[in-house]
XYZ file of C-alpha atoms in Angstrom:
126
model
C 0.377 -0.276 0.097
C 1.420 3.139 -1.117
C -0.962 6.544 -0.438
C -0.077 7.936 -3.765
C 1.651 6.282 -6.651
C 5.195 5.803 -7.879
C 5.796 4.771 -11.598
C 9.102 4.137 -13.097
C 9.019 5.139 -16.602
C 12.339 3.436 -18.126
C 11.346 4.624 -21.284
C 11.414 8.546 -21.244
C 14.063 7.399 -17.612
C 11.930 9.219 -15.489
C 10.245 8.457 -11.976
C 6.668 9.681 -11.271
C 4.851 10.632 -8.476
C 1.585 11.904 -7.427
C 3.207 15.204 -7.340
C 6.588 15.274 -8.758
C 8.294 13.728 -12.047
C 12.155 13.376 -11.233
C 14.458 11.891 -14.595
C 16.451 9.161 -13.761
C 19.813 10.563 -14.116
C 19.701 13.548 -11.948
C 18.382 11.203 -8.318
C 21.414 11.397 -5.768
C 19.855 9.459 -3.092
C 16.863 6.862 -3.498
C 15.901 6.063 -0.026
C 13.634 4.370 2.259
C 12.746 4.833 6.510
C 11.159 4.133 8.729
C 10.903 7.512 10.526
C 7.763 6.625 13.101
C 9.684 3.296 14.408
C 10.908 5.339 17.319
C 8.025 6.873 18.359
C 5.737 3.878 18.121
C 8.190 1.968 20.502
C 7.737 4.976 22.872
C 3.854 4.710 22.990
C 3.734 0.927 22.381
C 6.135 0.500 25.306
C 4.734 3.367 27.196
C 1.389 1.664 26.946
C 2.178 -2.530 28.095
C 4.586 -0.841 30.760
C 0.906 1.380 31.737
C -0.123 -2.012 31.625
C 1.362 -3.621 33.475
C 1.722 -1.146 36.838
C -1.754 -0.377 36.965
C -3.186 -3.409 35.469
C -3.902 -5.140 39.521
C -6.476 -1.601 39.106
C -8.196 -1.529 35.805
C -11.070 -3.454 34.177
C -10.469 -6.163 31.799
C -11.540 -3.883 28.341
C -8.634 -1.697 29.537
C -6.750 -3.834 30.327
C -7.429 -5.564 26.557
C -7.901 -1.839 25.145
C -4.572 -0.830 26.236
C -2.826 -4.405 24.931
C -4.681 -3.457 21.570
C -3.622 1.079 21.442
C 0.134 -0.897 22.075
C -0.030 -3.950 19.416
C -1.287 -0.626 17.143
C 0.800 1.961 18.131
C 4.073 -1.060 17.626
C 2.436 -2.493 14.128
C 1.850 1.256 13.083
C 6.099 2.214 14.111
C 7.220 -0.559 12.234
C 4.901 -0.971 8.795
C 4.977 2.550 7.913
C 7.669 4.190 5.924
C 8.573 7.057 4.156
C 10.440 6.817 0.052
C 12.839 10.591 -0.198
C 13.824 11.305 -3.673
C 16.903 13.637 -3.443
C 18.450 15.660 -6.885
C 20.821 16.887 -7.213
C 19.067 19.512 -8.948
C 16.481 20.459 -5.274
C 20.204 20.577 -2.917
C 19.306 22.260 -0.502
C 15.676 22.944 -0.867
C 12.540 21.697 0.451
C 11.112 20.398 -2.876
C 12.559 16.302 -2.684
C 9.598 13.925 -3.083
C 8.463 11.738 0.168
C 5.816 9.002 -0.679
C 4.385 7.410 2.162
C 3.372 3.881 2.461
C 3.857 0.671 3.599
C 7.552 -0.460 4.339
C 8.050 -3.373 1.885
C 5.769 -1.933 -0.524
C 8.383 1.538 -0.896
C 11.430 -1.046 -0.394
C 10.136 -2.384 -3.627
C 9.243 0.366 -5.367
C 13.094 1.548 -4.194
C 14.724 -1.384 -5.599
C 12.812 -0.856 -9.165
C 14.613 2.964 -8.835
C 17.580 1.680 -8.717
C 17.367 -0.765 -10.873
C 16.222 2.137 -13.475
C 18.810 3.876 -12.751
C 21.887 1.352 -13.511
C 20.453 -0.062 -16.191
C 20.048 3.286 -17.954
C 23.789 4.128 -16.768
C 25.034 0.903 -18.211
C 23.342 1.503 -21.355
C 24.889 5.614 -21.765
C 28.090 4.189 -21.064
C 27.897 1.541 -23.723
């Protein structure tokens, strides 16, 4: 699942997103990160700690809600990712592309983009 879209157009040597298009030859960094992982861990462990400390005072429904919130925070932090496309033409500006989605899907797109850049460079060198 990707919020928006990312499409590699090898024929025209560009990457199209829901907001911008980038020429493959100008892309310098293609990275996928998990920016919400630290926050998800913090909230998840906080909910777990809360449940352990106050478990004797909570009703079973409240304990279930606490465990559910902890799991939701941990899974969201692990699964959500951000694909960034940095171009040397945009260096120093805030116009770098950022696409949010499931980490695994974004990482596959990152690999597609890197393969397209590599094949483009091999085609130019030959």
